[in-house]
């Protein structure tokens, strides 16, 4: 499953917006049904808007840098997602790290935009959905997207340290780590209250600020990996489990699939297709090989292998990308484009053919996130240390 091909010299990476500089950009966000602008998330806690892509300039959209903890490599303002009905309700969501009374937390919050003559974020509107203590600075995961079903998906790492020493993988009874959760932020009447947990913030009515979709896979579960679990303690928010540090996932609407890059430990980086109830192996497995805790694997354990993986001679930190759709570059249609943060390799993975063939097409280091230029469908990339938004073009 290793990459074994030469670079395609027909592509190159250029600065997408000449003259625009950002400080540690790591996510490129689109507003729903908006074709003229983009939002750039900075690790230290700011979000900038590029309001007119035909004449690129930036203006500050949000600044919570006074509360965001970002000194360590994998901490900061990690993700942002607009509600599908943002133009109606003004809601958007952030996932970030903060410190309270000396302890560091992962926090998922909702904010509200005020649509007046000059639109602005109401910082006092913050509603916390989940705030869980984080004992280590790394493996926060932290990507955030609304799916086609209107539910909010959040990817989470195993909390940090090597070897899953905090024992967060392969459990659905503990905290919100080492997997992907799926929640209903609109609290539809048919959905369910989550099982109690200290990390869940409650509203004035004493109920959680979100619901659990009634078709989530672990509702009512009495076993996991063939072992008994207490259904009243199960984190029913989980959509999938067994992820180590899922760094960037995306929906391919045409195929209704979730693609996710999961960072490995000693040997393999992987690309997964996330499915309902899927277990992706960590820490019993690392990609398709034995993981650090393979000797603890219970008899009832089963997992899903990645659709692609690569060894450490080709990279050490995968950044998940997205499937390209559109006619601008026909050779990229249906290709999943992703990168290795440290090595700088940018690859395509031919997903539509079912063969999972790869090509090394370009190089650019410290790519921390991908996005799409809504004006033409170009692949964009956030260069964390370079401070630029890069564009993939045909040479």
Coordinates of C-alpha atoms in Angstrom, one line a residue:
X1 CA 0.0 0.0 0.0
X2 CA 3.0 2.3 -0.3
X3 CA 3.3 5.1 -2.8
X4 CA 5.7 4.0 -5.6
X5 CA 5.5 6.5 -8.3
X6 CA 7.2 9.6 -9.7
X7 CA 6.0 13.1 -9.5
X8 CA 3.7 14.4 -12.2
X9 CA 5.5 17.4 -13.5
X10 CA 2.2 18.9 -14.8
X11 CA 1.3 20.6 -11.5
X12 CA 2.8 23.2 -9.3
X13 CA 2.0 25.2 -6.2
X14 CA 1.8 29.0 -6.2
X15 CA 0.7 31.7 -3.7
X16 CA -3.0 31.9 -4.2
X17 CA -3.4 35.5 -3.0
X18 CA -0.3 37.6 -3.6
X19 CA 0.2 40.2 -0.9
X20 CA -1.9 38.5 1.7
X21 CA 0.0 37.1 4.7
X22 CA -1.5 35.2 7.6
X23 CA -0.1 34.0 10.9
X24 CA 0.0 30.2 11.2
X25 CA -3.1 29.5 8.9
X26 CA -4.4 26.0 9.3
X27 CA -7.9 25.9 7.8
X28 CA -9.8 27.3 4.8
X29 CA -13.5 27.6 5.3
X30 CA -16.4 28.3 3.0
X31 CA -19.7 30.0 4.0
X32 CA -22.7 27.9 2.8
X33 CA -23.9 28.9 -0.7
X34 CA -21.3 31.6 -1.0
X35 CA -19.2 31.8 -4.1
X36 CA -17.2 35.1 -3.7
X37 CA -15.4 34.8 -0.3
X38 CA -13.4 32.6 2.0
X39 CA -12.4 32.5 5.7
X40 CA -9.0 31.7 6.9
X41 CA -8.5 30.2 10.4
X42 CA -5.3 31.1 12.3
X43 CA -3.9 28.8 14.9
X44 CA -3.5 31.6 17.5
X45 CA -7.2 32.4 17.6
X46 CA -8.1 34.7 14.8
X47 CA -10.3 34.2 11.7
X48 CA -9.9 36.5 8.7
X49 CA -12.4 36.9 5.9
X50 CA -11.4 37.4 2.2
X51 CA -14.6 39.1 1.2
X52 CA -14.0 39.4 -2.5
X53 CA -11.9 36.7 -4.1
X54 CA -11.8 38.6 -7.4
X55 CA -9.9 41.5 -5.5
X56 CA -8.3 39.7 -2.6
X57 CA -7.9 41.5 0.7
X58 CA -8.4 40.4 4.3
X59 CA -10.4 41.7 7.2
X60 CA -10.7 40.5 10.7
X61 CA -13.8 38.4 11.3
X62 CA -13.2 37.0 14.8
X63 CA -10.5 37.3 17.4
X64 CA -10.5 35.0 20.5
X65 CA -6.7 34.9 20.8
X66 CA -6.9 36.2 24.3
X67 CA -8.4 32.8 25.4
X68 CA -6.9 30.4 22.9
X69 CA -3.9 28.3 24.1
X70 CA -1.6 27.9 21.1
X71 CA 2.0 27.7 22.2
X72 CA 2.3 24.0 21.6
X73 CA 2.4 22.6 18.1
X74 CA -1.0 20.9 18.2
X75 CA -3.0 23.4 20.3
X76 CA -4.9 26.4 19.2
X77 CA -8.0 27.4 17.3
X78 CA -8.2 24.2 15.3
X79 CA -11.5 24.2 13.3
X80 CA -14.5 26.2 12.2
X81 CA -17.8 25.3 10.6
X82 CA -20.7 27.4 9.5
X83 CA -24.2 26.1 10.2
X84 CA -26.0 25.1 6.9
X85 CA -28.6 27.8 7.6
X86 CA -26.0 30.4 8.6
X87 CA -27.6 33.1 6.5
X88 CA -30.8 32.6 8.5
X89 CA -29.5 32.0 12.1
X90 CA -26.0 33.4 12.0
X91 CA -24.6 30.4 13.8
X92 CA -21.1 29.0 13.4
X93 CA -19.0 26.6 15.5
X94 CA -15.4 26.6 16.7
X95 CA -13.2 23.9 18.2
X96 CA -10.2 25.2 20.3
X97 CA -8.0 24.8 23.3
X98 CA -8.2 27.1 26.3
X99 CA -6.9 27.1 29.9
X100 CA -9.2 27.5 32.9
X101 CA -7.7 27.6 36.5
X102 CA -4.5 26.1 35.3
X103 CA -6.1 23.2 33.3
X104 CA -6.2 22.9 29.6
X105 CA -9.5 22.0 27.8
X106 CA -10.8 21.1 24.4
X107 CA -13.9 23.1 23.7
X108 CA -16.6 23.0 21.1
X109 CA -18.6 26.2 21.0
X110 CA -21.3 28.0 19.0
X111 CA -21.2 31.7 18.2
X112 CA -23.7 34.0 16.6
X113 CA -23.2 36.6 13.9
X114 CA -25.2 39.9 14.2
X115 CA -26.5 40.9 10.8
X116 CA -26.9 44.7 11.0
X117 CA -25.6 47.4 8.6
X118 CA -22.1 46.1 9.5
X119 CA -22.2 42.4 10.3
X120 CA -20.1 41.4 13.3
X121 CA -19.6 38.4 15.7
X122 CA -21.3 38.7 19.0
X123 CA -18.6 37.3 21.3
X124 CA -21.0 37.3 24.2
X125 CA -23.1 34.8 22.3
X126 CA -20.8 31.9 22.9
X127 CA -22.6 28.7 23.9
X128 CA -20.3 25.8 25.0
X129 CA -21.4 22.4 23.9
X130 CA -18.5 20.3 25.0
X131 CA -15.6 21.2 27.3
X132 CA -13.3 18.3 28.3
X133 CA -10.0 18.4 30.1
X134 CA -7.0 17.6 28.0
X135 CA -4.0 16.1 29.8
X136 CA -1.5 16.4 26.9
X137 CA -0.8 19.1 24.2
X138 CA -0.9 16.8 21.2
X139 CA -3.3 14.6 19.3
X140 CA -6.2 17.0 19.6
X141 CA -7.5 16.1 16.1
X142 CA -10.0 18.8 15.7
X143 CA -11.7 19.1 12.4
X144 CA -15.3 20.2 12.2
X145 CA -17.8 19.8 9.3
X146 CA -21.6 19.7 8.8
X147 CA -22.6 16.6 6.8
X148 CA -25.2 16.4 4.1
X149 CA -27.6 15.2 6.8
X150 CA -27.3 18.6 8.6
X151 CA -25.5 17.1 11.7
X152 CA -22.2 18.3 13.0
X153 CA -19.2 16.0 12.8
X154 CA -16.0 16.5 15.0
X155 CA -12.8 14.4 14.8
X156 CA -10.8 13.9 17.9
X157 CA -7.4 12.4 18.7
X158 CA -6.5 10.1 21.6
X159 CA -5.7 13.1 23.8
X160 CA -1.9 12.8 23.4
X161 CA 1.3 11.2 24.5
X162 CA 2.8 8.2 22.8
X163 CA 1.5 4.6 22.9
X164 CA -2.0 5.7 23.9
X165 CA -0.7 6.0 27.5
X166 CA -3.9 7.9 28.5
X167 CA -6.0 4.8 27.5
X168 CA -8.5 6.7 25.4
X169 CA -8.5 4.4 22.3
X170 CA -10.8 1.4 22.0
X171 CA -13.4 2.6 24.5
X172 CA -16.8 4.1 24.2
X173 CA -17.5 4.5 27.9
X174 CA -14.9 7.1 28.8
X175 CA -14.5 10.6 27.2
X176 CA -14.7 12.1 23.7
X177 CA -11.4 11.0 22.3
X178 CA -9.9 8.7 19.6
X179 CA -12.8 8.9 17.2
X180 CA -15.4 11.0 15.3
X181 CA -18.6 12.2 17.0
X182 CA -21.8 13.2 15.3
X183 CA -24.3 15.5 17.0
X184 CA -27.5 17.4 16.4
X185 CA -27.0 21.1 17.2
X186 CA -30.6 21.9 16.3
X187 CA -32.0 19.5 18.8
X188 CA -34.6 18.0 16.5
X189 CA -37.6 16.6 18.3
X190 CA -36.9 13.0 17.2
X191 CA -33.4 12.9 18.6
X192 CA -32.1 11.9 22.0
X193 CA -30.5 13.5 25.1
X194 CA -26.9 12.3 25.5
X195 CA -25.8 10.2 28.4
X196 CA -24.6 12.4 31.3
X197 CA -20.9 13.3 31.2
X198 CA -18.9 16.1 33.0
X199 CA -17.7 17.5 29.6
X200 CA -21.3 18.1 28.3
X201 CA -22.4 21.7 29.0
X202 CA -26.0 22.1 30.0
X203 CA -28.5 24.8 29.1
X204 CA -30.8 26.7 31.5
X205 CA -33.3 23.8 31.2
X206 CA -30.7 21.4 32.6
X207 CA -30.4 19.6 29.3
X208 CA -27.5 19.4 26.9
X209 CA -27.0 22.1 24.3
X210 CA -27.2 19.4 21.6
X211 CA -29.0 16.1 20.9
X212 CA -27.7 12.8 19.7
X213 CA -29.1 11.6 16.3
X214 CA -31.4 8.6 16.9
X215 CA -29.5 6.6 14.3
X216 CA -26.0 7.0 15.8
X217 CA -24.4 3.6 15.9
X218 CA -23.7 3.1 19.6
X219 CA -27.1 4.0 21.1
X220 CA -28.2 1.2 23.4
X221 CA -24.9 -0.6 22.9
X222 CA -24.2 -3.4 25.4
X223 CA -21.0 -4.7 23.9
X224 CA -17.9 -3.2 22.2
X225 CA -15.1 -5.2 20.7
X226 CA -17.0 -8.2 22.0
X227 CA -16.8 -7.0 25.6
X228 CA -19.7 -5.9 27.8
X229 CA -20.3 -2.2 28.3
X230 CA -22.7 -0.2 30.4
X231 CA -25.2 1.4 27.9
X232 CA -25.9 4.2 30.4
X233 CA -22.2 5.3 30.2
X234 CA -21.7 4.8 26.5
X235 CA -20.8 8.0 24.6
X236 CA -23.6 7.7 22.1
X237 CA -22.1 10.7 20.3
X238 CA -19.5 8.5 18.6
X239 CA -19.9 7.9 14.9
X240 CA -16.6 6.0 14.5
X241 CA -13.8 4.9 16.8
X242 CA -10.1 3.8 16.7
X243 CA -8.5 7.0 15.3
X244 CA -5.2 8.2 16.7
X245 CA -4.9 11.8 15.5
X246 CA -7.4 12.5 12.7
X247 CA -6.0 15.6 11.0
X248 CA -8.5 16.8 8.5
X249 CA -11.5 15.1 7.1
X250 CA -13.9 16.0 4.4
X251 CA -17.2 15.0 2.8
X252 CA -17.4 14.0 -0.9
X253 CA -21.0 14.9 -1.6
X254 CA -21.1 13.1 -4.9
X255 CA -20.2 9.7 -3.4
X256 CA -21.6 10.5 0.1
X257 CA -18.3 9.4 1.7
X258 CA -16.1 10.8 4.5
X259 CA -12.4 10.8 3.8
X260 CA -10.0 11.3 6.8
X261 CA -6.2 11.5 7.2
X262 CA -5.1 9.8 10.4
X263 CA -1.5 10.5 11.7
X264 CA 0.4 7.4 12.7
X265 CA 3.0 6.8 15.4
X266 CA 6.0 4.7 14.4
X267 CA 5.4 3.3 11.0
X268 CA 2.4 4.3 8.9
X269 CA 0.3 7.3 7.8
X270 CA -3.2 6.5 6.6
X271 CA -6.2 7.6 4.6
X272 CA -9.6 6.2 5.8
X273 CA -13.1 6.2 4.6
X274 CA -15.1 6.8 7.8
X275 CA -18.3 4.8 8.0
X276 CA -21.1 4.5 10.6
X277 CA -19.8 2.5 13.6
X278 CA -16.4 1.9 12.0
X279 CA -13.4 1.0 14.1
X280 CA -10.1 2.1 12.6
X281 CA -7.9 0.1 14.9
X282 CA -5.7 2.4 17.0
X283 CA -4.0 1.4 19.3
X284 CA -4.4 -2.3 18.5
X285 CA -3.6 -1.5 14.9
X286 CA -1.5 1.2 13.2
X287 CA -3.0 1.4 9.7
X288 CA -3.0 -2.2 8.5
X289 CA -0.2 -3.5 10.8
X290 CA 0.0 -4.3 14.5
X291 CA -0.2 -1.2 16.8
X292 CA 1.5 -0.6 20.1
X293 CA -1.3 -2.4 22.1
X294 CA -1.7 -5.3 19.7
X295 CA -0.9 -7.8 22.5
X296 CA -4.0 -6.5 24.3
X297 CA -6.4 -7.1 21.4
X298 CA -9.7 -8.8 22.6
X299 CA -11.1 -11.7 20.6
X300 CA -14.1 -9.7 19.5
X301 CA -12.1 -6.8 17.9
X302 CA -12.5 -6.1 14.2
X303 CA -11.3 -3.0 12.4
X304 CA -11.4 -1.4 9.0
X305 CA -8.1 -1.0 7.1
X306 CA -7.2 2.3 5.4
X307 CA -7.8 2.7 1.7
X308 CA -4.3 4.0 1.5
X309 CA -1.2 4.1 3.8
X310 CA 2.4 5.1 3.4
X311 CA 5.6 4.4 5.3
X312 CA 8.0 6.8 7.1
X313 CA 10.4 7.2 4.2
X314 CA 7.7 9.1 2.4
X315 CA 6.4 11.2 5.3
X316 CA 5.6 11.4 9.0
X317 CA 2.4 13.5 9.4
X318 CA -0.5 13.2 6.9
X319 CA -2.8 16.1 6.2
X320 CA -6.1 14.9 4.9
X321 CA -7.5 16.8 1.9
X322 CA -10.5 16.5 -0.3
X323 CA -12.0 15.0 -3.5
X324 CA -11.8 17.4 -6.4
X325 CA -15.1 17.9 -8.4
X326 CA -15.5 20.1 -11.4
X327 CA -14.2 20.6 -15.0
X328 CA -11.4 23.1 -14.5
X329 CA -8.7 20.4 -14.4
X330 CA -10.2 17.2 -15.8
X331 CA -7.2 15.2 -14.8
X332 CA -8.1 15.9 -11.1
X333 CA -11.8 15.1 -11.4
X334 CA -12.6 12.5 -8.7
X335 CA -9.1 12.6 -7.2
X336 CA -8.6 12.8 -3.5
X337 CA -5.7 15.3 -3.0
X338 CA -3.8 15.1 0.3
X339 CA -0.3 16.0 1.6
X340 CA 2.4 15.1 4.2
X341 CA 2.9 18.1 6.5
X342 CA 6.6 17.4 7.2
X343 CA 7.9 16.0 4.0
X344 CA 5.9 18.3 1.7
X345 CA 4.7 15.7 -0.7
X346 CA 1.3 16.3 -2.3
X347 CA -0.5 13.3 -3.8
X348 CA -3.6 12.4 -5.6
X349 CA -5.5 9.2 -4.8
X350 CA -7.8 7.9 -7.6
X351 CA -10.9 7.2 -5.6
X352 CA -13.6 6.9 -8.3
X353 CA -11.8 4.0 -10.0
X354 CA -11.8 1.8 -6.9
X355 CA -8.1 1.1 -7.6
X356 CA -6.8 3.6 -5.1
X357 CA -3.9 4.5 -7.4
X358 CA -1.7 7.4 -6.3
X359 CA 0.5 10.0 -8.0
X360 CA 3.0 12.4 -6.4
X361 CA 2.0 15.7 -8.1
X362 CA 3.7 18.6 -6.2
X363 CA 5.5 19.6 -3.1
X364 CA 4.9 22.3 -0.4
X365 CA 5.8 21.8 3.2
X366 CA 3.7 22.5 6.4
X367 CA 0.4 22.1 4.6
X368 CA -2.1 22.0 7.5
X369 CA -5.4 22.2 5.7
X370 CA -7.1 22.1 2.3
X371 CA -10.0 24.1 0.8
X372 CA -11.6 24.9 -2.5
X373 CA -11.7 28.3 -4.3
X374 CA -15.5 28.6 -4.8
X375 CA -15.0 30.9 -7.8
X376 CA -13.3 28.2 -10.0
X377 CA -12.9 25.0 -8.0
X378 CA -9.1 25.3 -7.5
X379 CA -7.5 23.3 -4.7
X380 CA -6.2 25.6 -2.0
X381 CA -3.8 24.8 0.9
X382 CA -3.0 26.5 4.1
X383 CA 0.8 26.7 4.7
X384 CA 1.1 26.9 8.5
X385 CA 4.8 28.1 8.7
X386 CA 4.8 29.9 5.4
X387 CA 1.8 32.0 6.3
X388 CA 0.3 31.8 2.9
X389 CA -2.7 30.2 1.1
X390 CA -1.3 28.1 -1.7
X391 CA -3.0 27.1 -5.0
X392 CA -2.5 24.0 -7.0
X393 CA -2.4 24.7 -10.7
X394 CA -1.4 23.0 -14.0
X395 CA 2.2 24.0 -14.9

